[in-house]
Amino acid sequence: MIQYSSHPMPHDFDVLIIGGFGHVGLPLGIVLADAGFTVALQDINQKIRPMIEAGQMPFMEHDAEPLLKKVIGKNLRCSTDIADIARAKTIVITIGTPVDEYLSPKTRPLFALADAMLPHLRDDHCLILRSTVYPGTTLALKRYLQQRGKQPHIANCPERIVQGFAIRELRELPQVIAGFSPEATACARGLFGKLGVETIEVEVEEAELTKLFLNAWRYMQFAAANQFYMIAAERGLDYDRVYRAMTHNYKRAKDLPRPGFAAGPCLFKDTMQLAAANRNQFLLGHAAMMVNEGLPAFLVTLLKQRGTMFAGTTVGVLGMAFKADIDDPREALSYKLVKLLRFEGAEVLCSDEYIRDPTFVSKEDLIKRAEVIVVGVPHSTYRSLVLPEGKVVVDLWNTFRS
Ligand SMILES: NC(=O)c1ccc[n+]([C@@H]2O[C@H](COP(=O)([O-])OP(=O)(O)OC[C@H]3O[C@@H](n4cnc5c(N)ncnc54)[C@H](O)[C@@H]3O)[C@@H](O)[C@H]2O)c1
């Protein structure tokens, strides 16, 4: 529980972040505290609180730990109780917004949170929804609170950082801000403006769509790259050669990503949220999902066609995180690949530089023992690895050649 001054104050802290121990909430809290705000982090996952209070990051986030050590216990504090929102001026919500088994957004957690906040919420609060949400969610939240007698100033300010680099990007990226009232917009402007970045003001639903379109666009770009790779590979061609021919000194193809597993906690589910919001009429989004989610099975089939007999073969999946140089396994397609390989009868070894899993082996051990090596994610440290002759290698990112 936060210790409060015995003297009455207008508020004990400027900002309280709900979901404050997560990948979005924690870096945001650190950066806001470093910018001079008094910040409280509130989260239902109290297991990691001692770690954060000791100045240790619970996950990889470049440049975060020195800053955390600098601000924790000073103007950044951990809260154990949702009642602490009563002591804050601004409340920022950064809880997860997953999709359910029908690929529709799970809305209950946000409204359950609204119920928990209700007794402590005031009309002079500024409530900023930062999580990525289904279009119309911010309005639905406003209506829900209003029907229960609360009318805080509400804004939507979607988070756009790339995971792992939030500390840098929060101080660089323009912030999209959208309030239902001039007070809400001014509050969001005041908060994010202090980070020294541009602010872009739009309507609330425009802000929700901005974020969903960006993630769906990225997901579709990866799908285009993966589809091109599959077409070339099925024809027995080396896609790297085609990719180089397409992109070398040719500026219109500069933004074509490399093929590779595209999933993680955001791109897939946000593309599906957008589809759900559009009566499931999002042909490009669904096509992207089928291509990206189909890549692990495609690789298994390709290996079979090229002569790999999986039963009795040791296959190594090198890199398990959902993207390079972070420790996050959430929704990583490397796990889907491992499952398919085991189903085919292969003995599968997994390795990752950053994910701690006692079943994983070292990269050196994997390279020595596996007859087939599939790069699951191209962590930078893999670039210096030398593979022995005679291994079958699937390396969509060209990790070992560049
Ligand atoms: N991870 C990213 O890079 C990223 C980038 C942009 C946007 N987003 C979006 O931000 C949101 C959060 O994503 P994340 O990756 O930080 O998720 P996360 O799971 O890392 O963090 C969410 C946190 O919220 C906490 N939480 C859940 N329900 C709560 C409740 N009722 N009260 C208090 N705390 C609660 C969880 O314990 C967790 O610590 C999602 O909507 C996501 O799509 C994520």
PDB file of C-alpha atoms in Angstrom, residues 130 158-162 165-176 192-193 195-200 211 214:
ATOM      1  CA  ARG A 130      -4.042   2.808 -23.332  1.00  0.00           C
ATOM      2  CA  PRO A 158      -3.146   3.858 -27.773  1.00  0.00           C
ATOM      3  CA  GLU A 159       0.317   2.503 -27.026  1.00  0.00           C
ATOM      4  CA  ARG A 160       2.399   2.133 -30.217  1.00  0.00           C
ATOM      5  CA  ILE A 161       5.842   1.097 -28.930  1.00  0.00           C
ATOM      6  CA  VAL A 162       7.637  -1.945 -30.230  1.00  0.00           C
ATOM      7  CA  PHE A 165      12.301  -0.718 -26.984  1.00  0.00           C
ATOM      8  CA  ALA A 166       9.595   1.163 -25.096  1.00  0.00           C
ATOM      9  CA  ILE A 167      11.963   3.386 -23.125  1.00  0.00           C
ATOM     10  CA  ARG A 168      13.445   4.866 -26.284  1.00  0.00           C
ATOM     11  CA  GLU A 169      10.223   4.956 -28.276  1.00  0.00           C
ATOM     12  CA  LEU A 170       8.082   6.580 -25.590  1.00  0.00           C
ATOM     13  CA  ARG A 171      10.413   9.555 -25.892  1.00  0.00           C
ATOM     14  CA  GLU A 172      10.394   9.566 -29.686  1.00  0.00           C
ATOM     15  CA  LEU A 173       7.034   8.503 -31.083  1.00  0.00           C
ATOM     16  CA  PRO A 174       4.219  10.975 -31.604  1.00  0.00           C
ATOM     17  CA  GLN A 175       1.417  10.186 -29.165  1.00  0.00           C
ATOM     18  CA  VAL A 176      -2.087   9.754 -30.527  1.00  0.00           C
ATOM     19  CA  PHE A 192       2.316  12.775 -22.955  1.00  0.00           C
ATOM     20  CA  GLY A 193       3.441  16.262 -23.917  1.00  0.00           C
ATOM     21  CA  LEU A 195       7.711  13.318 -22.700  1.00  0.00           C
ATOM     22  CA  GLY A 196       8.862  15.875 -25.253  1.00  0.00           C
ATOM     23  CA  VAL A 197       7.081  14.270 -28.176  1.00  0.00           C
ATOM     24  CA  GLU A 198       4.496  15.440 -30.687  1.00  0.00           C
ATOM     25  CA  THR A 199       0.872  14.773 -29.928  1.00  0.00           C
ATOM     26  CA  ILE A 200      -1.694  13.997 -32.609  1.00  0.00           C
ATOM     27  CA  LYS A 211      -3.859   1.339 -33.455  1.00  0.00           C
ATOM     28  CA  LEU A 214      -1.277  -0.253 -37.681  1.00  0.00           C
TER      29      LEU A 214
END
